[in-house]
PDB file of C-alpha atoms and ligand atoms in Angstrom:
ATOM      1  CA  UNK W 243       6.454 -46.038 -58.931  1.00 97.00           C
ATOM      2  CA  UNK W 244       4.478 -49.295 -59.145  1.00 98.00           C
ATOM      3  CA  UNK W 245       2.782 -51.288 -56.468  1.00 98.00           C
ATOM      4  CA  UNK W 246       4.498 -49.430 -53.640  1.00 98.00           C
ATOM      5  CA  UNK W 247       3.800 -50.672 -50.131  1.00 98.00           C
ATOM      6  CA  UNK W 248       5.486 -49.379 -47.014  1.00 97.00           C
ATOM      7  CA  UNK W 249       5.036 -50.544 -43.439  1.00 96.00           C
ATOM      8  CA  UNK W 250       6.666 -49.068 -40.345  1.00 94.00           C
ATOM      9  CA  UNK W 251       6.800 -51.877 -37.808  1.00 89.00           C
ATOM     10  CA  UNK W 252       3.249 -53.118 -37.894  1.00 88.00           C
ATOM     11  CA  UNK W 253       1.708 -49.956 -39.288  1.00 92.00           C
ATOM     12  CA  UNK W 254       0.872 -49.903 -43.038  1.00 95.00           C
ATOM     13  CA  UNK W 255       1.658 -46.477 -44.315  1.00 97.00           C
ATOM     14  CA  UNK W 256       1.195 -47.235 -48.055  1.00 98.00           C
ATOM     15  CA  UNK W 257      -0.547 -50.202 -49.644  1.00 97.00           C
ATOM     16  CA  UNK W 258      -0.065 -50.973 -53.369  1.00 98.00           C
ATOM     17  CA  UNK W 259       0.172 -47.422 -54.647  1.00 98.00           C
ATOM     18  CA  UNK W 260       1.198 -46.636 -58.215  1.00 98.00           C
ATOM     19  CA  UNK W 261       2.100 -43.289 -59.640  1.00 97.00           C
ATOM     20  CA  UNK W 262       3.844 -42.176 -62.825  1.00 97.00           C
ATOM     21  CA  UNK W 263       5.143 -38.637 -63.426  1.00 97.00           C
ATOM     22  CA  UNK W 264       5.067 -38.153 -67.166  1.00 95.00           C
ATOM     23  CA  UNK W 265       7.725 -35.986 -68.833  1.00 94.00           C
ATOM     24  CA  UNK W 266       6.916 -32.303 -68.666  1.00 93.00           C
ATOM     25  CA  UNK W 267       3.905 -32.804 -66.506  1.00 97.00           C
ATOM     26  CA  UNK W 268       3.064 -31.496 -63.020  1.00 98.00           C
ATOM     27  CA  UNK W 269       1.759 -34.384 -60.997  1.00 98.00           C
ATOM     28  CA  UNK W 270      -0.068 -33.573 -57.732  1.00 98.00           C
ATOM     29  CA  UNK W 271      -0.178 -35.915 -54.768  1.00 97.00           C
ATOM     30  CA  UNK W 272      -2.942 -35.077 -52.319  1.00 95.00           C
ATOM     31  CA  UNK W 273      -4.870 -36.657 -49.453  1.00 93.00           C
ATOM     32  CA  UNK W 274      -5.978 -35.983 -45.907  1.00 91.00           C
ATOM     33  CA  UNK W 275      -3.531 -35.926 -42.994  1.00 89.00           C
ATOM     34  CA  UNK W 276      -1.788 -39.319 -42.478  1.00 91.00           C
ATOM     35  CA  UNK W 277      -2.772 -40.448 -46.019  1.00 94.00           C
ATOM     36  CA  UNK W 278       0.864 -41.430 -46.839  1.00 96.00           C
ATOM     37  CA  UNK W 279       1.910 -38.458 -49.041  1.00 95.00           C
ATOM     38  CA  UNK W 280       5.201 -37.765 -47.323  1.00 94.00           C
ATOM     39  CA  UNK W 281       5.944 -41.474 -47.179  1.00 96.00           C
ATOM     40  CA  UNK W 282       5.482 -41.842 -50.900  1.00 97.00           C
ATOM     41  CA  UNK W 283       7.524 -38.622 -51.456  1.00 95.00           C
ATOM     42  CA  UNK W 284      10.279 -40.120 -49.350  1.00 95.00           C
ATOM     43  CA  UNK W 285      10.248 -43.299 -51.314  1.00 96.00           C
ATOM     44  CA  UNK W 286      10.808 -41.206 -54.474  1.00 95.00           C
ATOM     45  CA  UNK W 287      13.762 -39.487 -52.738  1.00 92.00           C
ATOM     46  CA  UNK W 288      15.263 -42.732 -51.538  1.00 94.00           C
ATOM     47  CA  UNK W 289      14.641 -41.762 -47.897  1.00 93.00           C
ATOM     48  CA  UNK W 290      12.251 -44.617 -47.304  1.00 95.00           C
ATOM     49  CA  UNK W 291      12.746 -48.048 -48.762  1.00 95.00           C
ATOM     50  CA  UNK W 292       9.461 -49.653 -49.878  1.00 96.00           C
ATOM     51  CA  UNK W 293       8.525 -53.020 -48.469  1.00 95.00           C
ATOM     52  CA  UNK W 294       7.162 -53.827 -51.879  1.00 96.00           C
ATOM     53  CA  UNK W 295       7.086 -52.304 -55.306  1.00 97.00           C
ATOM     54  CA  UNK W 296       9.235 -50.998 -58.092  1.00 96.00           C
ATOM     55  CA  UNK W 297      10.677 -47.590 -58.898  1.00 97.00           C
ATOM     56  CA  UNK W 298      11.593 -47.047 -62.495  1.00 97.00           C
ATOM     57  CA  UNK W 299      13.317 -43.925 -63.728  1.00 96.00           C
ATOM     58  CA  UNK W 300      13.990 -43.261 -67.413  1.00 93.00           C
ATOM     59  CA  UNK W 301      13.205 -46.880 -68.154  1.00 92.00           C
ATOM     60  CA  UNK W 302      15.569 -48.310 -65.592  1.00 93.00           C
ATOM     61  CA  UNK W 303      14.627 -49.860 -62.262  1.00 94.00           C
ATOM     62  CA  UNK W 304      16.250 -48.238 -59.234  1.00 92.00           C
ATOM     63  CA  UNK W 305      16.739 -51.059 -56.794  1.00 87.00           C
ATOM     64  CA  UNK W 306      18.597 -49.300 -54.055  1.00 88.00           C
ATOM     65  CA  UNK W 307      17.772 -45.649 -54.490  1.00 91.00           C
ATOM     66  CA  UNK W 308      19.645 -43.386 -52.022  1.00 89.00           C
ATOM     67  CA  UNK W 309      19.176 -39.654 -51.468  1.00 87.00           C
ATOM     68  CA  UNK W 310      22.774 -38.872 -52.491  1.00 84.00           C
ATOM     69  CA  UNK W 311      22.243 -40.485 -55.945  1.00 87.00           C
ATOM     70  CA  UNK W 312      19.344 -38.137 -56.772  1.00 89.00           C
ATOM     71  CA  UNK W 313      21.296 -35.252 -58.293  1.00 86.00           C
ATOM     72  CA  UNK W 314      23.305 -37.572 -60.528  1.00 87.00           C
ATOM     73  CA  UNK W 315      20.047 -39.130 -61.711  1.00 92.00           C
ATOM     74  CA  UNK W 316      18.692 -35.712 -62.623  1.00 93.00           C
ATOM     75  CA  UNK W 317      16.293 -35.399 -59.710  1.00 94.00           C
ATOM     76  CA  UNK W 318      16.004 -32.561 -57.249  1.00 93.00           C
ATOM     77  CA  UNK W 319      13.861 -32.062 -54.143  1.00 90.00           C
ATOM     78  CA  UNK W 320      12.905 -29.595 -51.579  1.00 86.00           C
ATOM     79  CA  UNK W 321      11.824 -30.816 -48.250  1.00 72.00           C
ATOM     80  CA  UNK W 322       8.883 -29.768 -46.053  1.00 65.00           C
ATOM     81  CA  UNK W 323      10.905 -27.313 -44.059  1.00 64.00           C
ATOM     82  CA  UNK W 324      13.611 -25.184 -45.637  1.00 68.00           C
ATOM     83  CA  UNK W 325      16.862 -26.903 -44.823  1.00 79.00           C
ATOM     84  CA  UNK W 326      19.346 -24.178 -45.724  1.00 88.00           C
ATOM     85  CA  UNK W 327      22.852 -24.120 -44.159  1.00 89.00           C
ATOM     86  CA  UNK W 328      22.932 -21.319 -41.574  1.00 88.00           C
ATOM     87  CA  UNK W 329      26.694 -20.742 -41.898  1.00 90.00           C
ATOM     88  CA  UNK W 330      26.626 -20.195 -45.643  1.00 92.00           C
ATOM     89  CA  UNK W 331      25.305 -17.206 -47.626  1.00 94.00           C
ATOM     90  CA  UNK W 332      22.358 -17.507 -49.914  1.00 95.00           C
ATOM     91  CA  UNK W 333      24.657 -17.726 -52.896  1.00 95.00           C
ATOM     92  CA  UNK W 334      26.873 -20.344 -51.299  1.00 92.00           C
ATOM     93  CA  UNK W 335      23.760 -22.371 -50.345  1.00 92.00           C
ATOM     94  CA  UNK W 336      22.648 -22.432 -53.967  1.00 92.00           C
ATOM     95  CA  UNK W 337      26.079 -23.253 -55.193  1.00 90.00           C
ATOM     96  CA  UNK W 338      26.239 -26.237 -52.854  1.00 84.00           C
ATOM     97  CA  UNK W 339      23.015 -27.522 -54.502  1.00 78.00           C
ATOM     98  CA  UNK W 340      24.865 -27.825 -57.765  1.00 76.00           C
ATOM     99  CA  UNK W 341      27.462 -30.201 -56.412  1.00 67.00           C
ATOM    100  CA  UNK W 342      26.644 -33.808 -57.190  1.00 51.00           C
ATOM    101  CA  UNK W 343      28.239 -35.049 -54.021  1.00 44.00           C
ATOM    102  CA  UNK W 344      26.602 -32.458 -51.804  1.00 43.00           C
ATOM    103  CA  UNK W 345      25.265 -34.159 -48.660  1.00 43.00           C
ATOM    104  CA  UNK W 346      23.036 -33.012 -45.940  1.00 44.00           C
ATOM    105  CA  UNK W 347      25.813 -31.781 -43.545  1.00 47.00           C
ATOM    106  CA  UNK W 348      27.461 -28.467 -43.104  1.00 49.00           C
ATOM    107  CA  UNK W 349      31.091 -29.571 -43.460  1.00 51.00           C
ATOM    108  CA  UNK W 350      30.535 -31.884 -46.330  1.00 49.00           C
ATOM    109  CA  UNK W 351      28.544 -29.096 -47.982  1.00 52.00           C
ATOM    110  CA  UNK W 352      31.390 -26.642 -47.469  1.00 55.00           C
ATOM    111  CA  UNK W 353      33.948 -29.015 -48.876  1.00 55.00           C
ATOM    112  CA  UNK W 354      31.660 -29.941 -51.774  1.00 56.00           C
ATOM    113  CA  UNK W 355      32.159 -26.486 -53.338  1.00 54.00           C
ATOM    114  CA  UNK W 356      34.690 -27.023 -56.072  1.00 54.00           C
ATOM    115  CA  UNK W 357      38.037 -25.220 -55.690  1.00 52.00           C
ATOM    116  CA  UNK W 358      39.084 -24.870 -59.336  1.00 57.00           C
ATOM    117  CA  UNK W 359      38.558 -21.176 -60.224  1.00 61.00           C
ATOM    118  CA  UNK W 360      36.912 -21.903 -63.559  1.00 64.00           C
ATOM    119  CA  UNK W 361      34.466 -24.367 -62.100  1.00 72.00           C
ATOM    120  CA  UNK W 362      33.734 -21.981 -59.310  1.00 76.00           C
ATOM    121  CA  UNK W 363      33.015 -19.127 -61.652  1.00 81.00           C
ATOM    122  CA  UNK W 364      30.721 -21.248 -63.748  1.00 82.00           C
ATOM    123  CA  UNK W 365      28.939 -22.499 -60.698  1.00 85.00           C
ATOM    124  CA  UNK W 366      28.536 -19.033 -59.369  1.00 89.00           C
ATOM    125  CA  UNK W 367      26.991 -17.846 -62.623  1.00 90.00           C
ATOM    126  CA  UNK W 368      24.510 -20.775 -62.586  1.00 90.00           C
ATOM    127  CA  UNK W 369      23.602 -20.135 -58.950  1.00 93.00           C
ATOM    128  CA  UNK W 370      23.047 -16.424 -59.661  1.00 95.00           C
ATOM    129  CA  UNK W 371      20.813 -17.377 -62.621  1.00 94.00           C
ATOM    130  CA  UNK W 372      18.813 -19.738 -60.421  1.00 94.00           C
ATOM    131  CA  UNK W 373      18.414 -16.950 -57.785  1.00 95.00           C
ATOM    132  CA  UNK W 374      17.362 -14.530 -60.568  1.00 95.00           C
ATOM    133  CA  UNK W 375      14.633 -16.938 -61.623  1.00 92.00           C
ATOM    134  CA  UNK W 376      13.285 -16.832 -58.106  1.00 92.00           C
ATOM    135  CA  UNK W 377      13.638 -12.994 -57.829  1.00 92.00           C
ATOM    136  CA  UNK W 378      16.120 -13.566 -55.010  1.00 95.00           C
ATOM    137  CA  UNK W 379      19.371 -12.158 -56.485  1.00 96.00           C
ATOM    138  CA  UNK W 380      19.249  -9.246 -53.994  1.00 96.00           C
ATOM    139  CA  UNK W 381      19.756 -11.714 -51.140  1.00 97.00           C
ATOM    140  CA  UNK W 382      22.814 -13.457 -52.569  1.00 96.00           C
ATOM    141  CA  UNK W 383      25.250 -12.197 -49.828  1.00 96.00           C
ATOM    142  CA  UNK W 384      22.780 -12.582 -46.886  1.00 96.00           C
ATOM    143  CA  UNK W 385      22.645 -15.377 -44.417  1.00 95.00           C
ATOM    144  CA  UNK W 386      19.374 -17.499 -44.363  1.00 93.00           C
ATOM    145  CA  UNK W 387      18.526 -16.694 -40.794  1.00 92.00           C
ATOM    146  CA  UNK W 388      18.290 -12.981 -41.502  1.00 94.00           C
ATOM    147  CA  UNK W 389      15.616 -13.460 -44.225  1.00 94.00           C
ATOM    148  CA  UNK W 390      11.846 -13.963 -43.977  1.00 92.00           C
ATOM    149  CA  UNK W 391      10.623 -17.491 -44.330  1.00 90.00           C
ATOM    150  CA  UNK W 392       9.048 -17.122 -47.786  1.00 89.00           C
ATOM    151  CA  UNK W 393      12.389 -15.772 -49.093  1.00 92.00           C
ATOM    152  CA  UNK W 394      14.201 -18.731 -47.492  1.00 92.00           C
ATOM    153  CA  UNK W 395      11.803 -21.065 -49.313  1.00 91.00           C
ATOM    154  CA  UNK W 396      12.577 -19.364 -52.630  1.00 92.00           C
ATOM    155  CA  UNK W 397      16.262 -19.843 -51.968  1.00 93.00           C
ATOM    156  CA  UNK W 398      15.710 -23.534 -51.229  1.00 92.00           C
ATOM    157  CA  UNK W 399      13.896 -23.849 -54.517  1.00 93.00           C
ATOM    158  CA  UNK W 400      16.749 -22.008 -56.351  1.00 93.00           C
ATOM    159  CA  UNK W 401      19.133 -24.569 -54.781  1.00 91.00           C
ATOM    160  CA  UNK W 402      17.010 -27.433 -56.164  1.00 92.00           C
ATOM    161  CA  UNK W 403      16.849 -25.802 -59.672  1.00 92.00           C
ATOM    162  CA  UNK W 404      20.560 -25.048 -60.044  1.00 90.00           C
ATOM    163  CA  UNK W 405      21.257 -28.476 -61.326  1.00 87.00           C
ATOM    164  CA  UNK W 406      18.538 -28.209 -63.990  1.00 89.00           C
ATOM    165  CA  UNK W 407      16.842 -31.372 -62.869  1.00 93.00           C
ATOM    166  CA  UNK W 408      14.553 -33.469 -65.110  1.00 95.00           C
ATOM    167  CA  UNK W 409      12.319 -34.147 -62.203  1.00 96.00           C
ATOM    168  CA  UNK W 410      11.632 -31.777 -59.348  1.00 96.00           C
ATOM    169  CA  UNK W 411      10.104 -33.183 -56.093  1.00 96.00           C
ATOM    170  CA  UNK W 412       8.332 -30.618 -54.000  1.00 95.00           C
ATOM    171  CA  UNK W 413       6.859 -31.371 -50.523  1.00 90.00           C
ATOM    172  CA  UNK W 414       4.430 -28.685 -49.386  1.00 90.00           C
ATOM    173  CA  UNK W 415       6.154 -25.748 -51.181  1.00 91.00           C
ATOM    174  CA  UNK W 416       3.239 -23.414 -50.356  1.00 91.00           C
ATOM    175  CA  UNK W 417       3.276 -23.864 -46.603  1.00 88.00           C
ATOM    176  CA  UNK W 418       3.788 -20.519 -44.867  1.00 88.00           C
ATOM    177  CA  UNK W 419       3.136 -18.451 -48.020  1.00 91.00           C
ATOM    178  CA  UNK W 420       0.649 -15.700 -48.458  1.00 92.00           C
ATOM    179  CA  UNK W 421      -2.089 -15.903 -51.168  1.00 93.00           C
ATOM    180  CA  UNK W 422      -0.038 -13.708 -53.495  1.00 93.00           C
ATOM    181  CA  UNK W 423       3.164 -15.693 -52.971  1.00 92.00           C
ATOM    182  CA  UNK W 424       1.235 -18.916 -53.531  1.00 94.00           C
ATOM    183  CA  UNK W 425      -0.068 -17.504 -56.772  1.00 94.00           C
ATOM    184  CA  UNK W 426       3.434 -16.645 -57.933  1.00 92.00           C
ATOM    185  CA  UNK W 427       4.614 -20.103 -56.896  1.00 94.00           C
ATOM    186  CA  UNK W 428       1.836 -21.648 -59.059  1.00 96.00           C
ATOM    187  CA  UNK W 429       2.993 -19.543 -62.082  1.00 95.00           C
ATOM    188  CA  UNK W 430       6.578 -20.567 -61.404  1.00 94.00           C
ATOM    189  CA  UNK W 431       5.717 -24.290 -61.251  1.00 95.00           C
ATOM    190  CA  UNK W 432       3.757 -23.959 -64.470  1.00 96.00           C
ATOM    191  CA  UNK W 433       6.743 -22.263 -66.134  1.00 93.00           C
ATOM    192  CA  UNK W 434       9.183 -24.905 -64.847  1.00 94.00           C
ATOM    193  CA  UNK W 435       7.073 -27.659 -66.334  1.00 94.00           C
ATOM    194  CA  UNK W 436       8.121 -26.442 -69.674  1.00 91.00           C
ATOM    195  CA  UNK W 437      11.566 -27.927 -68.994  1.00 93.00           C
ATOM    196  CA  UNK W 438      11.147 -30.539 -66.192  1.00 96.00           C
ATOM    197  CA  UNK W 439       8.555 -32.812 -64.598  1.00 97.00           C
ATOM    198  CA  UNK W 440       7.286 -31.948 -61.187  1.00 98.00           C
ATOM    199  CA  UNK W 441       5.856 -34.068 -58.407  1.00 98.00           C
ATOM    200  CA  UNK W 442       3.873 -31.738 -56.107  1.00 97.00           C
ATOM    201  CA  UNK W 443       2.774 -32.800 -52.611  1.00 95.00           C
ATOM    202  CA  UNK W 444       0.506 -30.005 -51.397  1.00 92.00           C
ATOM    203  CA  UNK W 445      -2.559 -29.588 -49.254  1.00 86.00           C
ATOM    204  CA  UNK W 446      -3.611 -26.196 -50.739  1.00 90.00           C
ATOM    205  CA  UNK W 447      -6.323 -27.485 -53.029  1.00 89.00           C
ATOM    206  CA  UNK W 448      -6.684 -24.423 -55.202  1.00 90.00           C
ATOM    207  CA  UNK W 449      -2.970 -24.384 -56.025  1.00 95.00           C
ATOM    208  CA  UNK W 450      -3.049 -28.122 -56.791  1.00 96.00           C
ATOM    209  CA  UNK W 451      -6.076 -27.823 -59.023  1.00 95.00           C
ATOM    210  CA  UNK W 452      -4.602 -24.881 -60.924  1.00 96.00           C
ATOM    211  CA  UNK W 453      -1.086 -26.171 -61.683  1.00 97.00           C
ATOM    212  CA  UNK W 454      -1.350 -29.980 -61.953  1.00 98.00           C
ATOM    213  CA  UNK W 455      -1.886 -31.927 -65.116  1.00 98.00           C
ATOM    214  CA  UNK W 456      -2.694 -35.086 -63.218  1.00 98.00           C
ATOM    215  CA  UNK W 457      -3.406 -35.791 -59.586  1.00 97.00           C
ATOM    216  CA  UNK W 458      -3.178 -38.939 -57.388  1.00 97.00           C
ATOM    217  CA  UNK W 459      -5.272 -38.988 -54.260  1.00 96.00           C
ATOM    218  CA  UNK W 460      -4.363 -41.052 -51.233  1.00 96.00           C
ATOM    219  CA  UNK W 461      -6.369 -41.886 -48.177  1.00 95.00           C
ATOM    220  CA  UNK W 462      -5.196 -44.064 -45.293  1.00 95.00           C
ATOM    221  CA  UNK W 463      -2.261 -45.399 -47.398  1.00 97.00           C
ATOM    222  CA  UNK W 464      -4.431 -46.381 -50.306  1.00 97.00           C
ATOM    223  CA  UNK W 465      -4.871 -44.808 -53.709  1.00 97.00           C
ATOM    224  CA  UNK W 466      -8.526 -43.745 -53.963  1.00 96.00           C
ATOM    225  CA  UNK W 467      -8.478 -41.741 -57.132  1.00 96.00           C
ATOM    226  CA  UNK W 468      -6.271 -40.558 -60.004  1.00 96.00           C
ATOM    227  CA  UNK W 469      -6.794 -38.395 -63.022  1.00 97.00           C
ATOM    228  CA  UNK W 470      -7.065 -34.781 -64.249  1.00 97.00           C
ATOM    229  CA  UNK W 471      -8.005 -32.133 -61.713  1.00 96.00           C
ATOM    230  CA  UNK W 472     -11.571 -32.140 -63.101  1.00 95.00           C
ATOM    231  CA  UNK W 473     -11.846 -35.890 -62.793  1.00 96.00           C
ATOM    232  CA  UNK W 474     -10.545 -35.939 -59.321  1.00 95.00           C
ATOM    233  CA  UNK W 475     -12.804 -33.141 -58.169  1.00 93.00           C
ATOM    234  CA  UNK W 476     -15.862 -34.913 -59.569  1.00 93.00           C
ATOM    235  CA  UNK W 477     -14.915 -38.247 -57.825  1.00 94.00           C
ATOM    236  CA  UNK W 478     -17.259 -39.025 -54.919  1.00 93.00           C
ATOM    237  CA  UNK W 479     -14.531 -40.963 -53.161  1.00 93.00           C
ATOM    238  CA  UNK W 480     -12.451 -37.872 -53.011  1.00 92.00           C
ATOM    239  CA  UNK W 481     -15.171 -35.759 -51.559  1.00 89.00           C
ATOM    240  CA  UNK W 482     -15.841 -38.376 -48.972  1.00 90.00           C
ATOM    241  CA  UNK W 483     -12.186 -38.572 -47.929  1.00 87.00           C
ATOM    242  CA  UNK W 484     -12.033 -34.840 -47.558  1.00 82.00           C
ATOM    243  CA  UNK W 485     -15.377 -34.378 -45.707  1.00 71.00           C
ATOM    244  CA  UNK W 486     -13.750 -33.726 -42.355  1.00 63.00           C
ATOM    245  CA  UNK W 487     -11.317 -31.239 -43.979  1.00 59.00           C
ATOM    246  CA  UNK W 488     -14.034 -29.360 -45.763  1.00 51.00           C
ATOM    247  CA  UNK W 489     -15.735 -28.615 -42.434  1.00 46.00           C
ATOM    248  CA  UNK W 490     -12.429 -27.108 -41.296  1.00 45.00           C
ATOM    249  CA  UNK W 491     -12.135 -25.039 -44.492  1.00 43.00           C
ATOM    250  CA  UNK W 492     -15.589 -23.627 -43.773  1.00 39.00           C
ATOM    251  CA  UNK W 493     -14.612 -22.697 -40.202  1.00 41.00           C
ATOM    252  CA  UNK W 494     -11.537 -20.889 -41.516  1.00 40.00           C
ATOM    253  CA  UNK W 495     -13.743 -18.698 -43.743  1.00 40.00           C
ATOM    254  CA  UNK W 496     -15.206 -17.234 -40.531  1.00 40.00           C
ATOM    255  CA  UNK W 497     -11.938 -15.605 -39.880  1.00 37.00           C
ATOM    256  CA  UNK W 498      -9.952 -18.264 -38.057  1.00 39.00           C
ATOM    257  CA  UNK W 499      -6.778 -19.607 -39.644  1.00 39.00           C
ATOM    258  CA  UNK W 500      -6.701 -23.358 -40.184  1.00 36.00           C
TER     259      UNK W 500
HETATM  260  N1  ADP M 456       8.700 -43.150 -39.490  1.00 61.04           N
HETATM  261  C1  ADP M 456       7.479 -43.615 -39.278  1.00 61.04           C
HETATM  262  N2  ADP M 456       7.214 -44.549 -38.333  1.00 61.04           N
HETATM  263  C2  ADP M 456       6.054 -45.004 -38.100  1.00 61.04           C
HETATM  264  N3  ADP M 456       4.926 -44.571 -38.694  1.00 61.04           N
HETATM  265  C3  ADP M 456       5.043 -43.665 -39.558  1.00 61.04           C
HETATM  266  C4  ADP M 456       6.314 -43.074 -39.976  1.00 61.04           C
HETATM  267  N4  ADP M 456       6.111 -42.213 -40.946  1.00 61.04           N
HETATM  268  C5  ADP M 456       4.784 -42.144 -41.199  1.00 61.04           C
HETATM  269  N5  ADP M 456       4.161 -43.045 -40.429  1.00 61.04           N
HETATM  270  C6  ADP M 456       2.712 -43.310 -40.434  1.00 61.04           C
HETATM  271  O1  ADP M 456       2.365 -43.548 -41.777  1.00 61.04           O
HETATM  272  C7  ADP M 456       1.106 -42.936 -42.126  1.00 61.04           C
HETATM  273  C8  ADP M 456       1.349 -41.987 -43.254  1.00 61.04           C
HETATM  274  O2  ADP M 456       2.054 -40.874 -42.867  1.00 61.04           O
HETATM  275  P1  ADP M 456       2.545 -39.690 -43.830  1.00 61.04           P
HETATM  276  O3  ADP M 456       3.200 -40.274 -45.061  1.00 61.04           O
HETATM  277  O4  ADP M 456       3.366 -38.753 -43.068  1.00 61.04           O
HETATM  278  O5  ADP M 456       1.199 -39.008 -44.257  1.00 61.04           O
HETATM  279  P2  ADP M 456       0.812 -37.552 -44.876  1.00 61.04           P
HETATM  280  O6  ADP M 456       2.138 -36.950 -45.355  1.00 61.04           O
HETATM  281  O7  ADP M 456      -0.117 -37.782 -45.943  1.00 61.04           O
HETATM  282  O8  ADP M 456       0.213 -36.792 -43.829  1.00 61.04           O
HETATM  283  C9  ADP M 456       0.631 -42.288 -40.865  1.00 61.04           C
HETATM  284  O9  ADP M 456      -0.296 -43.150 -40.218  1.00 61.04           O
HETATM  285  C10 ADP M 456       1.907 -42.129 -40.020  1.00 61.04           C
HETATM  286  O10 ADP M 456       1.561 -42.093 -38.660  1.00 61.04           O
HETATM  287 MG1   MG M 457       3.160 -35.037 -44.923  1.00 61.04          MG
END
């Protein structure tokens, strides 16, 4: 993404931001609340159309990127919540993720599951493999509502992986996870980077610093720093942007959750 600007009405959410996710790298996108992270993520998903700027994928400019084109382009995403279909089992939810025409709607999702037996068997096998990678095979026949939130998040990730994307977009994948679960998620993201690129929007700094190859820092819609985790951590502009947040982190150490 090059020179991306987005304004909502009169509000400038992003101003001339550029970010490139290199093949096989984990690229972190961080910044204080309201920095524009989700807006940039949504630009990458085709959910928000930039006012200015270019999106280039595999050397080709995507002029009218739409969410439903993502899978065909080799891009998968998970959203900030979970977004599983309540009326489908875990296995069916993951199988739906493999369908290139799968849309965000229960009925279109249901009809998107191919009917040819051979396709269905192959799809089922791929979905089970994706669940296995997320240690979630045991939940294949369950309905999402009956499962703890962290398990639902793993299922949502399995659904994003079932198409074997070249680029995986993750918005706050660690939210609601325990320290141990977050650590496992970090290991998983590192392992995935062996076969795909990852754009990681996340506010858990230790996770970001541990798993990312490169990091872009936004503040008030502007790009204030970019580089390796060490470079970004040493950048005074980043420390300054996070000053308010650091005070909160300190308060949390006294026993209060942030
Ligand atoms: N749909 C929208 N309409 C109007 N303003 C928006 C919209 N989405 C985001 N914004 C504004 O854009 C700025 C960046 O928001 P966001 O991308 O959600 O930040 P972050 O994810 O970093 O917290 C904020 O000032 C926010 O209020
Ligand atoms: Mg956000």
